Coordinates of C-alpha atoms in Angstrom, one line a residue:
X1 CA 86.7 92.5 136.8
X2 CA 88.9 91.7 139.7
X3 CA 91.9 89.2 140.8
X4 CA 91.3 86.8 143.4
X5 CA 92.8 86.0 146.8
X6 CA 94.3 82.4 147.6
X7 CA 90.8 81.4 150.0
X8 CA 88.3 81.6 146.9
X9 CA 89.8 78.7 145.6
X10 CA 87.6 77.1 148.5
X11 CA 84.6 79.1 147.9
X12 CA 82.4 76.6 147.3
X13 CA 83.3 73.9 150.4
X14 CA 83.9 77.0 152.4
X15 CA 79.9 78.8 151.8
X16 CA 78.6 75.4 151.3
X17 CA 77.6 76.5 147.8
X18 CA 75.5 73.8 146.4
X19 CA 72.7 73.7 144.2
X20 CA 70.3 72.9 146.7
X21 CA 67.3 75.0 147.3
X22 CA 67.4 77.7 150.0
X23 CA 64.7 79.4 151.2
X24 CA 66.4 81.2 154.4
X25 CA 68.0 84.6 152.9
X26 CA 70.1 86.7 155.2
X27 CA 68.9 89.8 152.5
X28 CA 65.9 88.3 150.5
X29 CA 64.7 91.2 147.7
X30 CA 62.0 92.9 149.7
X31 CA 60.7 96.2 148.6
X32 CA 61.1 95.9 145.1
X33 CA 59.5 97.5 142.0
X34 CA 60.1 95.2 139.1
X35 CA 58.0 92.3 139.0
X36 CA 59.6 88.9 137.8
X37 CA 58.0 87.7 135.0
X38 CA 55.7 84.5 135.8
X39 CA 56.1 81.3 133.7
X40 CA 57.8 78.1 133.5
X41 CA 60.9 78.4 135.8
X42 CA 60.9 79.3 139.2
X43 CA 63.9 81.0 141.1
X44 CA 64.7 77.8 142.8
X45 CA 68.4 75.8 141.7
X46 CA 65.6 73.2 140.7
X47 CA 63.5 74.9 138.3
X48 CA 66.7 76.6 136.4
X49 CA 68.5 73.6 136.3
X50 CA 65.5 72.2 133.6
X51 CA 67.3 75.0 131.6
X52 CA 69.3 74.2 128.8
X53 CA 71.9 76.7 127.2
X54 CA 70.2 77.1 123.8
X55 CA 72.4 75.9 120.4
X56 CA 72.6 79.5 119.0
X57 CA 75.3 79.5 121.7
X58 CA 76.8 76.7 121.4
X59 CA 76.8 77.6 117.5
X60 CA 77.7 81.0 117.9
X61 CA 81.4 80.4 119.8
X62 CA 82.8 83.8 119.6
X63 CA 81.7 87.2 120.9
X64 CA 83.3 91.0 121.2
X65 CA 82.4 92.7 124.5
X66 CA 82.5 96.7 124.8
X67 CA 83.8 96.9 128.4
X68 CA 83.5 100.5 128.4
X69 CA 82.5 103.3 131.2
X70 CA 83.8 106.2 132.7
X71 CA 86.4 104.4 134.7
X72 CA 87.8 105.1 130.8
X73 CA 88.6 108.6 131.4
X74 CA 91.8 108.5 133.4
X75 CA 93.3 105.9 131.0
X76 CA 94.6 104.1 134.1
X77 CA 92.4 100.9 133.8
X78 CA 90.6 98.8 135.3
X79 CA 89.1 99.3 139.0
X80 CA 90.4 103.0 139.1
X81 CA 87.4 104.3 140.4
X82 CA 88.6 102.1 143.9
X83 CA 92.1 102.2 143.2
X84 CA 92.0 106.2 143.3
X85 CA 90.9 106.3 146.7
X86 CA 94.3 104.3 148.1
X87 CA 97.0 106.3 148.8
X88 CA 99.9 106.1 147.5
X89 CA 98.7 103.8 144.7
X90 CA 99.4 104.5 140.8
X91 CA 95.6 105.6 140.3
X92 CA 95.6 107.8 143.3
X93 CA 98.7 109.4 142.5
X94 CA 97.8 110.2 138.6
X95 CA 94.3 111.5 140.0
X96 CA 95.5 113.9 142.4
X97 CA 98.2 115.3 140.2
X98 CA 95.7 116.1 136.9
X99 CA 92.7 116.5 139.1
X100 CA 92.8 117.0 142.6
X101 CA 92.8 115.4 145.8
X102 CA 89.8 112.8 145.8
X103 CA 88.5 115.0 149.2
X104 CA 87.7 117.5 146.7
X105 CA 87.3 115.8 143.3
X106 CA 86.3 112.3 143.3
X107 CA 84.9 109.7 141.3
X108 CA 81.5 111.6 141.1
X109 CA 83.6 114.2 139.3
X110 CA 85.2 112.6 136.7
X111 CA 81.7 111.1 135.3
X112 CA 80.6 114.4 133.3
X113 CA 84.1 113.9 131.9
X114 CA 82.7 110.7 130.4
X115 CA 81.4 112.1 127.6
X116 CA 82.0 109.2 124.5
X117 CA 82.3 112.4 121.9
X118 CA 83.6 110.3 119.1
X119 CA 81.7 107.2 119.7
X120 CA 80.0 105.6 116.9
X121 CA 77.9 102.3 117.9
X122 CA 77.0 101.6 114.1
X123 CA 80.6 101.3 112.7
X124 CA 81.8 99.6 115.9
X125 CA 79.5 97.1 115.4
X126 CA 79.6 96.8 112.0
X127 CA 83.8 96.1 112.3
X128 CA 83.1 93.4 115.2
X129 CA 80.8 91.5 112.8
X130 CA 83.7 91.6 110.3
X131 CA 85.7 90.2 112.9
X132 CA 83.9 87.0 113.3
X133 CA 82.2 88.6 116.1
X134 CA 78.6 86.0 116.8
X135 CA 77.0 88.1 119.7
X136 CA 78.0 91.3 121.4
X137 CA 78.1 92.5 124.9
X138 CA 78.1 95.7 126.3
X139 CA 78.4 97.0 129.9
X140 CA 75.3 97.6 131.9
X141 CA 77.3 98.9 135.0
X142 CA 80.4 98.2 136.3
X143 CA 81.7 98.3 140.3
X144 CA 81.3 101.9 140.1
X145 CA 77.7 101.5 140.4
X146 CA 77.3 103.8 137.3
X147 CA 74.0 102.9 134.6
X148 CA 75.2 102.7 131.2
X149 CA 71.1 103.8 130.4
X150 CA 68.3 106.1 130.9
X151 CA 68.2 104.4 134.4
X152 CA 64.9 104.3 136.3
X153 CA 66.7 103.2 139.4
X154 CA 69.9 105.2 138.7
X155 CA 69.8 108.4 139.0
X156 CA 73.5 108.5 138.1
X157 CA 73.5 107.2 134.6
X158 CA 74.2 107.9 131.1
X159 CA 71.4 110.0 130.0
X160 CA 71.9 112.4 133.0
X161 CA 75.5 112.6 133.6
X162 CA 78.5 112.4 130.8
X163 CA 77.6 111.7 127.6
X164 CA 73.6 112.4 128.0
X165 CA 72.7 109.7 125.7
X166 CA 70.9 106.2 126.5
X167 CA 74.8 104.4 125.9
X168 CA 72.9 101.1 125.8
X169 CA 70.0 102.2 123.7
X170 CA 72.8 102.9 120.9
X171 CA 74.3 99.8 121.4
X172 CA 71.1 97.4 121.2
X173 CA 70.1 99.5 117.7
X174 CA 73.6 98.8 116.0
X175 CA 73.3 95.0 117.4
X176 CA 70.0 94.8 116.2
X177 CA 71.2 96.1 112.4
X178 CA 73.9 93.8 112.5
X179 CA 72.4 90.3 113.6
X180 CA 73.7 90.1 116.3
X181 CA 72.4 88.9 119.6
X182 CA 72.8 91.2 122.7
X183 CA 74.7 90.9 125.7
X184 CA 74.8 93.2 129.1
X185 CA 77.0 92.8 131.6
X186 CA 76.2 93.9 135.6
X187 CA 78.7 94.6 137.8
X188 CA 77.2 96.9 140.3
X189 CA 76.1 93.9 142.6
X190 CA 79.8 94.5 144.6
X191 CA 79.8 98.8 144.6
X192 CA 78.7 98.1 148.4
X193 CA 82.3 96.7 149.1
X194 CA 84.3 97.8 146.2
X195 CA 83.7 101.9 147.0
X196 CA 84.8 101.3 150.7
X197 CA 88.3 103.4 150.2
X198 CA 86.2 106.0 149.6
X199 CA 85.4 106.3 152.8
X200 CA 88.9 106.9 154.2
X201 CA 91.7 109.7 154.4
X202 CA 95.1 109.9 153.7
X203 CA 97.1 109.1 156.4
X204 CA 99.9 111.0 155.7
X205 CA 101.3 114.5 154.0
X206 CA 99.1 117.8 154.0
X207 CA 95.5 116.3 153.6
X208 CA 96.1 113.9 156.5
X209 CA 93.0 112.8 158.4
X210 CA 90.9 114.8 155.7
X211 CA 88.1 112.5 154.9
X212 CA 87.4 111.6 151.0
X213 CA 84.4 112.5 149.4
X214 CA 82.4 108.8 149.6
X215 CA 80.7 110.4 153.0
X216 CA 79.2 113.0 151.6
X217 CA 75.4 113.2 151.7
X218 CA 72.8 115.4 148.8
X219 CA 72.9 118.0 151.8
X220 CA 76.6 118.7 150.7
X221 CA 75.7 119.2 147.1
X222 CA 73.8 122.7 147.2
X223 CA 75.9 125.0 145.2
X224 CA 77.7 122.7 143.1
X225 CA 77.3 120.9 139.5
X226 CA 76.1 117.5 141.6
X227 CA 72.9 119.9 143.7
X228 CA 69.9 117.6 143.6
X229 CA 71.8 114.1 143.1
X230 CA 72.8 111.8 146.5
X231 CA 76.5 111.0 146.5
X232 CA 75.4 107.7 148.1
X233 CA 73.1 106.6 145.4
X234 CA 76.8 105.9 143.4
X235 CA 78.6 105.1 146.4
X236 CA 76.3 103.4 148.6
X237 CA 78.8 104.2 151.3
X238 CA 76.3 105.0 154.1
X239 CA 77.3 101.7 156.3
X240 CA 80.5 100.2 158.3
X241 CA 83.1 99.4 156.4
X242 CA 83.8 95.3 156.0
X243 CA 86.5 93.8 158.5
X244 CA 89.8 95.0 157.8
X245 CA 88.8 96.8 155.0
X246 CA 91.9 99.0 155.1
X247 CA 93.9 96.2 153.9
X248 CA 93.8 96.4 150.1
X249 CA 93.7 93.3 149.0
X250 CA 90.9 92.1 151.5
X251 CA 88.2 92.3 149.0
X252 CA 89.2 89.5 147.4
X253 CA 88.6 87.0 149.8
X254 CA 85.4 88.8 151.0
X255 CA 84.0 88.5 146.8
X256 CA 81.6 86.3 148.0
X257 CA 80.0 87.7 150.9
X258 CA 82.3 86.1 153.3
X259 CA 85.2 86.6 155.5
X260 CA 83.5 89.8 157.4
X261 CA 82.1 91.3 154.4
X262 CA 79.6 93.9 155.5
X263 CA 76.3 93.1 154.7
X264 CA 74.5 94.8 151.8
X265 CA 71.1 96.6 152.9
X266 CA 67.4 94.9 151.7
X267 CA 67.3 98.6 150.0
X268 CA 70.8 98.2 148.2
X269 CA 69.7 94.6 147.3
X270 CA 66.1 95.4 145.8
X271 CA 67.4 98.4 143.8
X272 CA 70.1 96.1 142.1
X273 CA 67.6 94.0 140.8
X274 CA 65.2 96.2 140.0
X275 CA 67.8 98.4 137.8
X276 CA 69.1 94.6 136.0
X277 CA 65.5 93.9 135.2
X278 CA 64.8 97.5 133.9
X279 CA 67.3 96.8 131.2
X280 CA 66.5 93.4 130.6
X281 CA 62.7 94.8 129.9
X282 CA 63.9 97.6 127.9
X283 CA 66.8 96.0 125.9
X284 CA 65.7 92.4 125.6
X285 CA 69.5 90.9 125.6
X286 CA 69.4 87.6 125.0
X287 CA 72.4 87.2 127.5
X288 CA 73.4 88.2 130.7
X289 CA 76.4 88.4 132.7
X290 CA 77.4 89.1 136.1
X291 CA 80.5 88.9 137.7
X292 CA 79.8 87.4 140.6
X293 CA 80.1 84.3 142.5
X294 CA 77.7 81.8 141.0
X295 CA 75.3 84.7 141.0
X296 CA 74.6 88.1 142.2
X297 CA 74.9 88.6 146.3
X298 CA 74.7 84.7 146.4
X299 CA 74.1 83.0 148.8
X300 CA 73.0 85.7 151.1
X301 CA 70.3 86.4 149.0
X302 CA 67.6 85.3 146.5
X303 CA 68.6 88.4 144.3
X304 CA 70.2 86.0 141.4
X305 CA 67.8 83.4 141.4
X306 CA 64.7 86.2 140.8
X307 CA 66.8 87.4 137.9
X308 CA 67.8 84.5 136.3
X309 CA 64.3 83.7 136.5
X310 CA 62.9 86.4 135.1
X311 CA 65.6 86.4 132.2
X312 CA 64.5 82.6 131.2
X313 CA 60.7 83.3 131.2
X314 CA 61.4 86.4 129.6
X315 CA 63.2 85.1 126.4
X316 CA 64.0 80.9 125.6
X317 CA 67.1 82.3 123.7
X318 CA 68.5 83.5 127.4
X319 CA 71.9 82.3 128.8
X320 CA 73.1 83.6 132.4
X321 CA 76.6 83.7 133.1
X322 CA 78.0 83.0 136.5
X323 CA 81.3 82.1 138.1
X324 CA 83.4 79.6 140.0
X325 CA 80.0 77.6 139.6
X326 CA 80.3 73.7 141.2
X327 CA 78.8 70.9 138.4
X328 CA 75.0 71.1 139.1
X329 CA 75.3 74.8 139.2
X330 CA 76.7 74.7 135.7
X331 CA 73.1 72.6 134.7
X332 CA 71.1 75.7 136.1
X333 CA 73.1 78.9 134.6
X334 CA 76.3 78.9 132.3
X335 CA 79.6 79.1 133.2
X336 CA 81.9 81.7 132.9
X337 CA 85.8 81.6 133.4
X338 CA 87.9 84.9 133.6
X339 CA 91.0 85.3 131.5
X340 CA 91.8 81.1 131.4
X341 CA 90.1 78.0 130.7
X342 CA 90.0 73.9 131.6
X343 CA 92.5 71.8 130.0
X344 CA 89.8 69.5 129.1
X345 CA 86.7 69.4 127.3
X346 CA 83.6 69.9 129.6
X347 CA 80.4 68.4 128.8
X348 CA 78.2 71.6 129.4
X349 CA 79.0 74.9 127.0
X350 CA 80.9 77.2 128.6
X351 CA 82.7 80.6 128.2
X352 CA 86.0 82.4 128.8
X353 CA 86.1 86.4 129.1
X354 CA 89.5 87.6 128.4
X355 CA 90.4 91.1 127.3
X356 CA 93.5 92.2 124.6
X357 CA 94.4 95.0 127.4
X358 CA 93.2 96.0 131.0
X359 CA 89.2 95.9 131.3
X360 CA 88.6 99.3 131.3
X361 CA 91.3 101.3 128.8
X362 CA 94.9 101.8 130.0
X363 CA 97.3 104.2 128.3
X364 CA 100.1 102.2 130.2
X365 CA 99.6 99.2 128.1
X366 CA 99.4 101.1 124.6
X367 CA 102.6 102.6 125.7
X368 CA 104.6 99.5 126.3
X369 CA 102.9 97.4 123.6
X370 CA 100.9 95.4 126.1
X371 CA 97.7 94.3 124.1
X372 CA 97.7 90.9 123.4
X373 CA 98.2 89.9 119.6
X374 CA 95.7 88.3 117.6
X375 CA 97.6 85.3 116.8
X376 CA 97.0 84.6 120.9
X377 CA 93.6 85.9 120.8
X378 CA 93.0 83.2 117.7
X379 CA 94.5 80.6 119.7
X380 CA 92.8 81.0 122.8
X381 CA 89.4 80.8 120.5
X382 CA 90.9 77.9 118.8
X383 CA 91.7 75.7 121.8
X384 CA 88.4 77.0 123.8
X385 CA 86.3 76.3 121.2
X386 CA 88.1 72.6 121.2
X387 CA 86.6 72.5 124.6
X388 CA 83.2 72.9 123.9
X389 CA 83.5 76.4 124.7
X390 CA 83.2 80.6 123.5
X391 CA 85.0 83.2 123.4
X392 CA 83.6 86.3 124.4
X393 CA 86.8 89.0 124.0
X394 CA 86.7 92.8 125.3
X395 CA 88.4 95.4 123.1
X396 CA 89.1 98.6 125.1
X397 CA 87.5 101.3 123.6
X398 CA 89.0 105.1 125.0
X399 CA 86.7 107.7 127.1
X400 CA 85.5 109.1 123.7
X401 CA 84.3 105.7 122.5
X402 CA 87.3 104.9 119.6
X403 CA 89.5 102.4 120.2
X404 CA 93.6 103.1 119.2
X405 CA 95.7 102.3 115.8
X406 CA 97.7 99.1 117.6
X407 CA 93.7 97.6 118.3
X408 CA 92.6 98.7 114.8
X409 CA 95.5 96.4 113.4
X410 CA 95.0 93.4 115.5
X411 CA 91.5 93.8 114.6
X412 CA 92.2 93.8 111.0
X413 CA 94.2 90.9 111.3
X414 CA 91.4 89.0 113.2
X415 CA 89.6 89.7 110.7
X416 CA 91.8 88.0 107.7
X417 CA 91.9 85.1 110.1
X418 CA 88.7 84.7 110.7
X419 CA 87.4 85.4 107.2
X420 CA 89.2 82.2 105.7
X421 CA 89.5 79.9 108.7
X422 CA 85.9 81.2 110.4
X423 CA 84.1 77.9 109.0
X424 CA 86.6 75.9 111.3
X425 CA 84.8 77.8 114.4
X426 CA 81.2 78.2 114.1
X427 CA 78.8 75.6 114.3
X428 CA 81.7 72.9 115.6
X429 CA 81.1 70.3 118.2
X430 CA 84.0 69.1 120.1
X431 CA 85.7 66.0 118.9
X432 CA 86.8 62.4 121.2
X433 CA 89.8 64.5 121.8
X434 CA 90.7 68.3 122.2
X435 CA 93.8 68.3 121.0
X436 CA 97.5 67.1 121.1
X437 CA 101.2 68.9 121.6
X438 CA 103.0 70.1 124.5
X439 CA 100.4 72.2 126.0
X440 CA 97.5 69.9 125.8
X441 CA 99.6 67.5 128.3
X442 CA 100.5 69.9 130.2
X443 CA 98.9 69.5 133.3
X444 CA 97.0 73.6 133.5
X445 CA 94.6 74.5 137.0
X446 CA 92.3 76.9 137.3
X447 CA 92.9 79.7 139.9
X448 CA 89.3 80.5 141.2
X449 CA 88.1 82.0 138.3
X450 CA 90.3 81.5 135.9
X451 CA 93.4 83.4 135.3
X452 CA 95.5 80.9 134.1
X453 CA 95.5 82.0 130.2
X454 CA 99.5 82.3 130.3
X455 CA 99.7 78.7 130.1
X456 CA 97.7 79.0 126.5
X457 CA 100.0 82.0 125.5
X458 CA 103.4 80.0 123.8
X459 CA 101.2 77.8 121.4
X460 CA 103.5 76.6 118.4
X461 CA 102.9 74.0 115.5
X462 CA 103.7 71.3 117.9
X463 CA 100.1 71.8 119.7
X464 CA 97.3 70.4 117.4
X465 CA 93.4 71.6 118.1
X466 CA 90.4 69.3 116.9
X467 CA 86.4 70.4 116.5
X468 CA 84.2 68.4 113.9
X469 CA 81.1 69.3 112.0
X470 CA 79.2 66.9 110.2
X471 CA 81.9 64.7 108.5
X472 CA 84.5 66.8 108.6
X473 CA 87.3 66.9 111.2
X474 CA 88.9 70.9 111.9
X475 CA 92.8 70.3 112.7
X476 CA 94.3 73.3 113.2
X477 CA 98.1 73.7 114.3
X478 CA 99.0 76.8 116.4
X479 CA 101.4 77.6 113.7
X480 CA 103.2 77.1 110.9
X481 CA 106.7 74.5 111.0
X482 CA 109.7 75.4 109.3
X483 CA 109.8 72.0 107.5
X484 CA 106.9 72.9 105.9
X485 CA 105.3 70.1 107.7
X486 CA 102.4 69.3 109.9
X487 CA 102.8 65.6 112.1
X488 CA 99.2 64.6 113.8
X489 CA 99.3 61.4 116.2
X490 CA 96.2 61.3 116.9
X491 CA 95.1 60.4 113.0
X492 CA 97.9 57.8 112.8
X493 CA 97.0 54.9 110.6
X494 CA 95.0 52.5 113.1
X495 CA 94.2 55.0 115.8
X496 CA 91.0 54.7 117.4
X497 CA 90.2 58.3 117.5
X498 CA 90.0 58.0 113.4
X499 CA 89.6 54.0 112.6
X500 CA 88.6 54.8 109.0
X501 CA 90.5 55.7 105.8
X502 CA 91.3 59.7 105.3
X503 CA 89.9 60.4 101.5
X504 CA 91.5 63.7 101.6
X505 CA 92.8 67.1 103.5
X506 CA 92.6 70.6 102.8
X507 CA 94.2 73.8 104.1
X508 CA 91.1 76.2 104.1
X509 CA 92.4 79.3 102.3
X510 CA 94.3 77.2 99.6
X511 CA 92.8 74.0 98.8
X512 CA 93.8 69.9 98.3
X513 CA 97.3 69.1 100.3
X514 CA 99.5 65.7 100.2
X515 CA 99.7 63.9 102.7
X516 CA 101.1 60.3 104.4
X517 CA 99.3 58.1 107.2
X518 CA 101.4 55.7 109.2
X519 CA 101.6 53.8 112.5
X520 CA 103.4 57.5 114.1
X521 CA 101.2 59.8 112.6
X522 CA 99.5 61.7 109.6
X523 CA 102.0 63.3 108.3
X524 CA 100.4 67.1 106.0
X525 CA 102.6 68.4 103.6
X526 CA 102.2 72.6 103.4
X527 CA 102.5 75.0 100.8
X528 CA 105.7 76.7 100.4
X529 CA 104.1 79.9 101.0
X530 CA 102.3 80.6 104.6
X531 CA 98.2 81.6 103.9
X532 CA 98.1 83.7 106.5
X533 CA 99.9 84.4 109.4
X534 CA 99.1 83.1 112.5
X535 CA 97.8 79.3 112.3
X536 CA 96.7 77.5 109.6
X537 CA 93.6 75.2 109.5
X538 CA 93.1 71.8 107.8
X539 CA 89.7 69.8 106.8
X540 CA 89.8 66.2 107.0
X541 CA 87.4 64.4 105.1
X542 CA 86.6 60.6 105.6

């Protein structure tokens, strides 16, 4: 995952990224192995956009991700495997204390530490399924270019370095056991960029103008635990660094392939599709996700297209995920918002990725009580799904594969929540309205991406969520008043929005409430005692 500069909020009118077929590919896939599976769509914007995102999505509306690699092993979260090689940084500075200066130890090196001892993809599974979890989704590779798998493409994987196991192999079984449709996430699209600090020095104290290890070559590997492997396979460091690629924050603005980006090689290109459809083949996820704009190395090449292509002939339960995505992109591939979501409801289904903690595992945040609770994470799900949208919501699991105490109790109070109030969710349709209360008038933007889910994070009783199934109306309030009652405008006697006569309401978890309708409002009289604590749900029957 990644933050975003101020310039991708013109991404689109800046790359001129329509849906329009493009034929003219600065770096087409040339050279390939994997062949795309023939059939019905074509990797054109006007063959995928004859896709439709299937119901089992749109059903499903809540999924746990496993956002989990060796960038865990530090415990200094996410994108420390970049953040290592910048001097002076946080990452850099806890690297070179505890292992060494990254001349000498560097990324490469921590990945045999990655060894996921204690993990245990049955029971993990089986909790997120307790959880109200619908699909799961699992890490394929991340920036660090590192395959989660017995990689065909990837030398540097799982099954060879760290914990010699097939990671996504274990995962896919448990899913599988449990019911539950598989996701992979690919990252590794942007190592080309992403692993340029590598390629510098320190600038200043003793190791000054000593280069860091993201030159080095196989030739430099006889003698050591890495003989026989290609440092550039993982770094894929063996080209110019992007304009100004010493400032920092530059990769931002250059996400999507802009702003004197380098160029990725035809080699660097072919091999990241061939490794994504190598584990599509083998795993047979019924989603994919890549975080990306609009899709992998698009639009300088046909990379995402091929894929998404593949994925859809492969399996008609497939949804692609993609990002900052403009309205007849969102027809052609789903669309995915980082850590935020519209204040509206949006026609097509969509999805928000958020995260309790940092991406990858961050002591930091345990320390200081950081995770987010989960009457926010309920919330969020409550008000996306209003939306017409999922949840899809990474729990940070440590280097050897457990996840702490402080996530074991949220989770355990997700999953009173959900047990009771988990009919309110799944299977919904958005109603006229999303909602009502100080938030939902709020007026909330979307920065790039996403990033905007502080707006969603002060949710009280005052802000009123709707979803509908059948003849039932979902209200739920985003907590519980002090008067012991609940006030809904938008059910006032008259309204539009509910013209007919309300035969009764329930509070799921406790049964028949009283309540008033008048000209201001329906007006729901709780029980003394709160059912649970974080929100409570009503069902209004016609």
């Amino acid at each position: 995952m990644r933050k975003w500069g101020f310039l991708a909020i013109f991404m689109t009118a800046c790359l001129g990224l329509s849906a329009q077929d493009n034929t003219n590919y600065e770096v087409p896939v040339v050279g390939a192995h994997e062949v795309m599976q023939k059939g019905r769509f074509q990797p054109t914007w006007t063959s995928l956009k004859t896709h439709q995102t299937p119901e089992w999505f749109r059903d499903a509306k809540f999924g746990i991700w496993a956002h989990w690699g060796p960038q865990c092993v530090e415990g200094s979260g996410d994108w420390m495997a970049r953040s290592m090689y910048i001097e002076g940084s946080r990452e850099y500075k806890w690297h070179v204390e505890h292992y060494g200066h990254p001349s000498e130890f560097g990324f490469k090196d921590i990945l045999p530490l990655f060894k996921a001892e204690k993990w245990d993809p049955d029971k993990l599974v089986e909790k997120y399924k307790r959880c109200g979890a619908q699909y799961f989704f699992v890490l394929g590779n991340h920036h660090d270019n590192y395959d989660l798998w017995d990689s065909k493409y990837q030398p540097w994987n799982a099954k060879n370095i760290g914990p010699q196991r097939d990671v996504l192999e274990g995962w896919a079984a448990a899913a599988k056991k449990y019911g539950l449709p598989l996701g992979i996430s690919f990252h590794a699209d942007h190592a080309w960029s992403w692993y340029e600090p590598s390629q510098r020095y320190d600038v200043n104290g003793a190791k000054a103008g000593v280069y860091y290890d993201g030159h080095l070559t196989k030739e430099d590997g006889k003698g050591k635990w890495w003989e026989g492997y290609d440092p550039q396979q993982l770094y894929a460091q063996n080209h110019p660094m992007s304009d100004r690629s010493w400032a920092n924050n530059r990769i931002h603005s250059q996400w999507g392939w802009e702003n004197g980006v380098c160029m990725p090689s035809q080699e660097f290109v072919a091999n990241f599709y061939d490794r994504t459809l190598d584990a599509i083949n083998r795993y047979h996820p019924d989603l994919i996700y890549f975080d990306a704009t609009v899709l992998p190395f698009y639009p300088i090449s046909d990379a995402g297209l091929l894929i998404s292509a593949h994925f859809y002939n492969s399996n008609p339960r497939a949804v692609v995920f993609g990002k900052i995505l403009d309205g007849e992109q969102r027809k052609a591939i789903t669309w995915d918002v980082e850590r935020g979501a519209p204040n509206e409801i949006i026609p097509e289904p969509w999805q928000t990725c958020n995260c309790i903690g940092g991406w990858h595992y961050n002591t930091s945040i345990y320390e200081r009580n950081g995770y987010k609770s989960a009457a926010n994470v309920v919330k969020q799900l409550v008000d996306i799904v209003s939306k017409n949208g999922n949840l899809l919501l990474s729990v940070p699991l440590r280097a050897d594969g457990t996840y702490d105490e402080k996530e074991a109790a949220i989770l355990d109070e997700l999953e009173k929540w959900m047990t009771v109030n988990g009919e309110s969710i799944f299977g919904t349709r958005p109603w006229t309205v999303f909602g009502e209360g100080p938030v939902a008038e709020k007026n909330i933007s979307l920065n790039a991406q996403g990033f905007n889910d502080g707006q969603y994070a002060n949710m009280d009783y005052r802000d009123i969520r709707f979803n509908q199934k059948k003849n039932v109306l979902y209200v739920t309030a985003m907590g519980w008043p002090a008067n012991h009652t609940i006030h809904v405008k938008s059910l006032a006697e008259g309204s539009r929005l509910w013209p007919g006569k309300i035969k009764r309401v329930e509070l799921l978890g406790y049964g028949k409430l009283k309540f008033k309708r008048t000209a201001d409002g329906l007006d729901i009289q709780l029980p003394e005692q709160p059912t649970n604590t974080i929100a409570p749900v009503f069902k209004v029957m016609k």
